[in-house]
Every structure is written in structure tokens, then in C-alpha cells.
Short mmCIF file of C-alpha atoms in Angstrom, two decimals:
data_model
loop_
_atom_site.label_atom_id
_atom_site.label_comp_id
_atom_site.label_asym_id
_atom_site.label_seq_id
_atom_site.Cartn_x
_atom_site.Cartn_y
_atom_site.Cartn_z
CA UNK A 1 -10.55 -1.09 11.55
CA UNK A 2 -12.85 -4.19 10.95
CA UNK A 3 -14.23 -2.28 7.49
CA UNK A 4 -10.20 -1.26 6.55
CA UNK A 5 -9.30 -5.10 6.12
CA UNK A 6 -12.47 -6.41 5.10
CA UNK A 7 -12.11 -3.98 1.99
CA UNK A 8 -8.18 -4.53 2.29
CA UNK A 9 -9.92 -9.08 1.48
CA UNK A 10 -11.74 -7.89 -1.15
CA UNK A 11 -9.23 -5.72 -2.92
CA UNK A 12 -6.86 -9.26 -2.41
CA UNK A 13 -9.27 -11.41 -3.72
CA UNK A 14 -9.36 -9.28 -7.21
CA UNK A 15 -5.64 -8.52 -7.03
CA UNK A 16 -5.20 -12.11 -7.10
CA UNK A 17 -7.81 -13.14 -9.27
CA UNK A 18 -5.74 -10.85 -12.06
CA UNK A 19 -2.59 -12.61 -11.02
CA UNK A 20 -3.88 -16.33 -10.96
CA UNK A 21 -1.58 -16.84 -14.02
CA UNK A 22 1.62 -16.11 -11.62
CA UNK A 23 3.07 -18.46 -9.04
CA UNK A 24 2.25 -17.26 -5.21
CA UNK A 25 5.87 -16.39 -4.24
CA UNK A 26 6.03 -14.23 -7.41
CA UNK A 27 2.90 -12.52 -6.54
CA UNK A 28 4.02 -11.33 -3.07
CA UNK A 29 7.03 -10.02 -4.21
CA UNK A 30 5.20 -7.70 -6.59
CA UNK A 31 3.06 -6.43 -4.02
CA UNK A 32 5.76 -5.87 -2.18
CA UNK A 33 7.34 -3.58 -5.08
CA UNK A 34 4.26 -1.95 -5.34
CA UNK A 35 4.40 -0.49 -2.18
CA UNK A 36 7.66 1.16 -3.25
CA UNK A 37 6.31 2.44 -6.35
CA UNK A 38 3.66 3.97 -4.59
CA UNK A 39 5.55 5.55 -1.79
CA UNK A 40 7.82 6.81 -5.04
CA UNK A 41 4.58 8.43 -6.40
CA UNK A 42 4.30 10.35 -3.07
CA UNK A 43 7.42 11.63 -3.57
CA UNK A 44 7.16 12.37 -6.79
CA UNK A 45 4.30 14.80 -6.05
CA UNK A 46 5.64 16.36 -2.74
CA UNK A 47 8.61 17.41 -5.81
CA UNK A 48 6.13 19.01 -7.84
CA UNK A 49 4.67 20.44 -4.69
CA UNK A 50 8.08 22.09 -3.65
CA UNK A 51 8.74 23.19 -7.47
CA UNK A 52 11.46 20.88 -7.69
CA UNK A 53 10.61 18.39 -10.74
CA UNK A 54 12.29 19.70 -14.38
CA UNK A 55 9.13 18.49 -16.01
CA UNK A 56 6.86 21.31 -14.67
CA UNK A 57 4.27 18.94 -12.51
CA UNK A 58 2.35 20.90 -10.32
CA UNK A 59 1.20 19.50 -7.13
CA UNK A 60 -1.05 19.94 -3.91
CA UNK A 61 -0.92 18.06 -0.35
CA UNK A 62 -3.89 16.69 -1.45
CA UNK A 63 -2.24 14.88 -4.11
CA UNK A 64 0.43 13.58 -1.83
CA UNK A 65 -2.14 12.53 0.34
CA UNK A 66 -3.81 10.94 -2.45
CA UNK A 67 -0.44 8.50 -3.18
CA UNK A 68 0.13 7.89 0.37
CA UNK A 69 -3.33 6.35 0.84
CA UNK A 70 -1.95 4.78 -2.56
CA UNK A 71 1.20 3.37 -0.33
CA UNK A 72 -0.51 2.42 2.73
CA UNK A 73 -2.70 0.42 0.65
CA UNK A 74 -0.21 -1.51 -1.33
CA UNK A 75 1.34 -2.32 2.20
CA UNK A 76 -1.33 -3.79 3.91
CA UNK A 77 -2.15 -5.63 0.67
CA UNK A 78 1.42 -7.06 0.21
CA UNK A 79 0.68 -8.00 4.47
CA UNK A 80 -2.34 -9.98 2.98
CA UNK A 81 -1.07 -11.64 0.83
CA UNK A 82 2.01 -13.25 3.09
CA UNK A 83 -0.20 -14.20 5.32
CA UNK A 84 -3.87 -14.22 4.90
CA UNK A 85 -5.43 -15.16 7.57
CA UNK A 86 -2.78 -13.16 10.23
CA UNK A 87 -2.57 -10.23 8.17
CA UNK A 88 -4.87 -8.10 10.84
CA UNK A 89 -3.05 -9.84 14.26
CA UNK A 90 0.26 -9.21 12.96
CA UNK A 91 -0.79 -5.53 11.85
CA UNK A 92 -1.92 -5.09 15.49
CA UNK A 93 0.75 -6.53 17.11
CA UNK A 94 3.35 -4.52 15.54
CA UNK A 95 1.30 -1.00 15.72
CA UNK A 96 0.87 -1.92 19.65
CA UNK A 97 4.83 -2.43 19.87
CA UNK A 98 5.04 0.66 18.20
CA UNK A 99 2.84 2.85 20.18
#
């Protein structure tokens, strides 16, 4: 899991670096919209999957699995960025509660 966050710092520290010209709070709340979008993506595909989109996307798993990688990765960014250095406790925590 150690290798997960590290590259979940990295991804932060260039997220952030193209978002230096927007104020913290602001930032967070983006992330935290991108998640949505995402998880909307995912959906999105599981419709063309099912034949259900009017627009004639075709879809595999694999390309739902693709945008939920997309989602979980927005969400543990948008975790990083409220809270830097407790990003990986708090993750923890909550997974253990939940297990």
C-alpha cells in the first residue's frame, strides 16, 4: 500500500503544481468533483457496455475498469489534498471500520 500513496504524493505534488494559481480551498473542492466526474465516466461506459447510450459507444469491462481506477484515484487524491500528511491513517482507519 506504501507504493499506492507514495505515487498517490507524487501525482499531488503535480496536480498542485498545475493549480498553484488557485486558492487551497478551491483546489480541494475540484478534486473532490473530479471524483464524481470520474465515477460518471464509469457509468458512462458500463451504458455503452449494456447497449444503452443513443450515441452508439461501445464498451468492455475493461473499460469500466479502466474509469474506476480513474475514480478511485481522484478519491484518494481529493483525501490528499485535505489532509496531507493523514491522508494514509485516515484511509486506514476508515477501511478497518469498514471491514
Amino acid at each position: 500500500m506504501d507504493t499506492l500513496w507514495d505515487n498517490i504524493e507524487k501525482l499531488s505534488a503535480v496536480c498542485r503544481a498545475a493549480g498553484a494559481h488557485l486558492p487551497d480551498e478551491e483546489l480541494k473542492a475540484l478534486q473532490v468533483g473530479k471524483v464524481a466526474e470520474e465515477a460518471g465516466e464509469a457509468m458512462h461506459a458500463l451504458h455503452g457496455l449494456k447497449g444503452l447510450t443513443t450515441c452508439g459507444d461501445d464498451h468492455t469491462w475493461s473499460e469500466v475498469q479502466n474509469d474506476l481506477v480513474g475514480a478511485v484515484i481522484a478519491a484518494l487524491l481529493a483525501m490528499h489534498y485535505i489532509a496531507p500528511t493523514g491522508a494514509r491513517a485516515t484511509f486506514d482507519e476508515i477501511l478497518h471500520r469498514r471491514t
